[in-house]
Amino acid sequence: GAVVSQHPSRVICKSGTSVKIECRSLDFQATTMFWYRQFPKKSLMLMATSNEGSKATYEQGVEKDKFLINHASLTLSTLTVTSAHPEDSSFYICSARAREDAVYNEQFFGPGTRLTVL
Amino acid sequence: AQSVSQHNHHVILSEAASLELGCNYSYGGTVNLFWYVQYPGQHLQLLLKYFSGDPLVKGIKGFEAEFIKSKFSFNLRKPSVQWSDTAEYFCAVTNTGGFKTIFGAGTRLFVKA
C-alpha cells in the first residue's frame, strides 16, 4: 500500500517553455502533498506544501508564480514550472500524506521527475 | 531553526562490516524521526521511524536506530552490511504536530563485495 507515482519520470524542454509534473497517490487519499527539489549530491529541499482544495504554502525563496502547484483532488497534485530556464533543471520529488498520518507527518514519496532545461 | 546533520557524507565498507550512520538534529521539542533509503535509480523508501515508546527501533532489512534524546541523536545501525545496501541514506525530523520535515544532507554508502 501507500504508493505514489509521478509523471513524467524524465522531461527535457527548451528554455522559456512550461512543464507540468503530476503526482498521484494510487491507493490512499492524500490530504496533503509536498513538493521537493533535490540538487546533485544534496538533500531534499521542501519547495511547497499543498492541501487538497487550498492554495499551496511555499517555502521562503521559492517563487510561487514560477512553480505553480494545484491540488485539485485527494489523489492528484501538479507542479507546473513556468517559463523554465536552465537553472530550474533538477530532480523534483513529490510526497503524499494521508489525513491519519498528519500528526506524525509520515509521507510516502514518488519516484521523482528529472527535469532538464536546454 | 530546525536542522539535521549527518556527519558522514560518504562511507565505504566491505561486506559483513558493521554500519553506524550518525544523525543529530536541533529542535527542543518533541520530534518524530525517520530514516529513508534511496537505492540507485529508485525513489525514497522508509527504513524505519520513531514516534514514541522504545527508543530502539527496528526497521526493514536488518536496520535499527536508537533515539537518544539527551544527545539529540538518531543513529542508524546494521551489524553486517551487504552489497545490496549500497544506497544513499537520509535522516529526517519533524516536530510533533508540525507540517514540515527537515532532511539531512544524506550519506552515500558503498559496500564492496
PDB file of C-alpha atoms in Angstrom, chain A residues 25-113:
ATOM      1  CA  SER A  25      -1.441   8.763  -4.651  1.00  0.00           C
ATOM      2  CA  LEU A  26      -2.580   5.440  -6.055  1.00  0.00           C
ATOM      3  CA  ASP A  27      -4.119   3.648  -3.108  1.00  0.00           C
ATOM      4  CA  PHE A  28      -4.885   6.259  -0.493  1.00  0.00           C
ATOM      5  CA  GLN A  29      -6.323   9.724  -0.201  1.00  0.00           C
ATOM      6  CA  ALA A  30      -3.644  12.341   0.210  1.00  0.00           C
ATOM      7  CA  THR A  31      -4.961  15.347   2.040  1.00  0.00           C
ATOM      8  CA  THR A  32      -1.507  16.891   1.881  1.00  0.00           C
ATOM      9  CA  MET A  33       1.176  16.684  -0.759  1.00  0.00           C
ATOM     10  CA  PHE A  34       4.673  18.068  -0.650  1.00  0.00           C
ATOM     11  CA  TRP A  35       6.977  19.090  -3.446  1.00  0.00           C
ATOM     12  CA  TYR A  36      10.729  18.816  -3.005  1.00  0.00           C
ATOM     13  CA  ARG A  37      13.706  19.654  -5.113  1.00  0.00           C
ATOM     14  CA  GLN A  38      16.863  17.591  -4.904  1.00  0.00           C
ATOM     15  CA  PHE A  39      20.116  19.059  -6.109  1.00  0.00           C
ATOM     16  CA  PRO A  40      23.027  16.804  -7.080  1.00  0.00           C
ATOM     17  CA  LYS A  41      24.751  15.378  -4.017  1.00  0.00           C
ATOM     18  CA  LYS A  42      22.451  17.407  -1.768  1.00  0.00           C
ATOM     19  CA  SER A  43      19.424  16.692   0.305  1.00  0.00           C
ATOM     20  CA  LEU A  44      15.787  17.263  -0.432  1.00  0.00           C
ATOM     21  CA  MET A  45      14.642  20.824  -0.082  1.00  0.00           C
ATOM     22  CA  LEU A  46      10.976  21.433   0.541  1.00  0.00           C
ATOM     23  CA  MET A  47       9.501  23.785  -2.023  1.00  0.00           C
ATOM     24  CA  ALA A  48       5.865  23.858  -1.026  1.00  0.00           C
ATOM     25  CA  THR A  49       3.089  22.126   0.833  1.00  0.00           C
ATOM     26  CA  SER A  50      -0.322  21.739  -0.710  1.00  0.00           C
ATOM     27  CA  ASN A  51      -3.543  20.764   0.985  1.00  0.00           C
ATOM     28  CA  GLU A  52      -6.412  19.488  -1.103  1.00  0.00           C
ATOM     29  CA  GLY A  53      -8.682  22.299  -2.141  1.00  0.00           C
ATOM     30  CA  SER A  54      -6.436  25.031  -0.739  1.00  0.00           C
ATOM     31  CA  LYS A  55      -3.684  27.229  -2.029  1.00  0.00           C
ATOM     32  CA  ALA A  56      -0.194  25.876  -1.613  1.00  0.00           C
ATOM     33  CA  THR A  57       2.151  27.186   1.064  1.00  0.00           C
ATOM     34  CA  TYR A  58       5.533  27.994  -0.383  1.00  0.00           C
ATOM     35  CA  GLU A  59       8.846  27.926   1.437  1.00  0.00           C
ATOM     36  CA  GLN A  60      10.918  31.043   1.673  1.00  0.00           C
ATOM     37  CA  GLY A  61      12.783  31.747  -1.528  1.00  0.00           C
ATOM     38  CA  VAL A  62      10.504  29.688  -3.763  1.00  0.00           C
ATOM     39  CA  GLU A  63       8.717  31.765  -6.391  1.00  0.00           C
ATOM     40  CA  LYS A  64       5.041  30.907  -6.346  1.00  0.00           C
ATOM     41  CA  ASP A  65       4.490  32.384  -9.796  1.00  0.00           C
ATOM     42  CA  LYS A  66       7.210  30.237 -11.249  1.00  0.00           C
ATOM     43  CA  PHE A  67       6.282  26.982  -9.539  1.00  0.00           C
ATOM     44  CA  LEU A  68       2.523  26.674  -9.770  1.00  0.00           C
ATOM     45  CA  ILE A  69       1.006  23.984  -7.600  1.00  0.00           C
ATOM     46  CA  ASN A  70      -2.501  22.655  -7.881  1.00  0.00           C
ATOM     47  CA  HIS A  71      -4.012  20.043  -5.565  1.00  0.00           C
ATOM     48  CA  ALA A  72      -7.463  19.706  -7.014  1.00  0.00           C
ATOM     49  CA  SER A  73      -8.293  16.232  -5.740  1.00  0.00           C
ATOM     50  CA  LEU A  74      -7.340  13.873  -2.947  1.00  0.00           C
ATOM     51  CA  THR A  75      -5.208  11.813  -5.311  1.00  0.00           C
ATOM     52  CA  LEU A  76      -3.594  14.343  -7.615  1.00  0.00           C
ATOM     53  CA  SER A  77      -1.282  17.303  -7.279  1.00  0.00           C
ATOM     54  CA  THR A  78       0.502  19.035 -10.131  1.00  0.00           C
ATOM     55  CA  LEU A  79       3.607  21.198 -10.243  1.00  0.00           C
ATOM     56  CA  THR A  80       3.999  23.449 -13.257  1.00  0.00           C
ATOM     57  CA  VAL A  81       7.358  25.028 -13.859  1.00  0.00           C
ATOM     58  CA  THR A  82       6.532  28.126 -15.869  1.00  0.00           C
ATOM     59  CA  SER A  83       8.962  29.709 -18.312  1.00  0.00           C
ATOM     60  CA  ALA A  84      11.610  27.195 -17.378  1.00  0.00           C
ATOM     61  CA  HIS A  85      15.274  28.146 -17.509  1.00  0.00           C
ATOM     62  CA  PRO A  86      18.416  26.009 -17.287  1.00  0.00           C
ATOM     63  CA  GLU A  87      18.800  26.831 -13.589  1.00  0.00           C
ATOM     64  CA  ASP A  88      15.462  25.084 -12.998  1.00  0.00           C
ATOM     65  CA  SER A  89      16.998  21.812 -14.125  1.00  0.00           C
ATOM     66  CA  SER A  90      16.778  19.488 -11.169  1.00  0.00           C
ATOM     67  CA  PHE A  91      15.179  16.403  -9.694  1.00  0.00           C
ATOM     68  CA  TYR A  92      11.674  17.123  -8.416  1.00  0.00           C
ATOM     69  CA  ILE A  93      10.131  14.752  -5.912  1.00  0.00           C
ATOM     70  CA  CYS A  94       6.633  14.747  -4.531  1.00  0.00           C
ATOM     71  CA  SER A  95       5.365  13.075  -1.417  1.00  0.00           C
ATOM     72  CA  ALA A  96       1.882  12.466  -0.124  1.00  0.00           C
ATOM     73  CA  ARG A  97       0.404  12.196   3.329  1.00  0.00           C
ATOM     74  CA  ALA A  98      -2.934  10.816   4.403  1.00  0.00           C
ATOM     75  CA  ARG A  99      -5.053  12.629   6.965  1.00  0.00           C
ATOM     76  CA  GLU A 100      -4.453   9.946   9.608  1.00  0.00           C
ATOM     77  CA  ASP A 101      -0.701  10.393   9.264  1.00  0.00           C
ATOM     78  CA  ALA A 102      -0.776  14.147   9.818  1.00  0.00           C
ATOM     79  CA  VAL A 103       0.256  14.082  13.468  1.00  0.00           C
ATOM     80  CA  TYR A 104       3.484  12.263  12.725  1.00  0.00           C
ATOM     81  CA  ASN A 105       3.897  13.695   9.233  1.00  0.00           C
ATOM     82  CA  GLU A 106       4.621  10.309   7.714  1.00  0.00           C
ATOM     83  CA  GLN A 107       4.963  10.797   3.992  1.00  0.00           C
ATOM     84  CA  PHE A 108       5.204   8.460   1.028  1.00  0.00           C
ATOM     85  CA  PHE A 109       7.447   9.508  -1.790  1.00  0.00           C
ATOM     86  CA  GLY A 110       7.106   9.414  -5.527  1.00  0.00           C
ATOM     87  CA  PRO A 111       9.954   8.242  -7.762  1.00  0.00           C
ATOM     88  CA  GLY A 112      10.863  11.755  -8.855  1.00  0.00           C
ATOM     89  CA  THR A 113      10.995  13.649 -12.133  1.00  0.00           C
TER      90      THR A 113
END
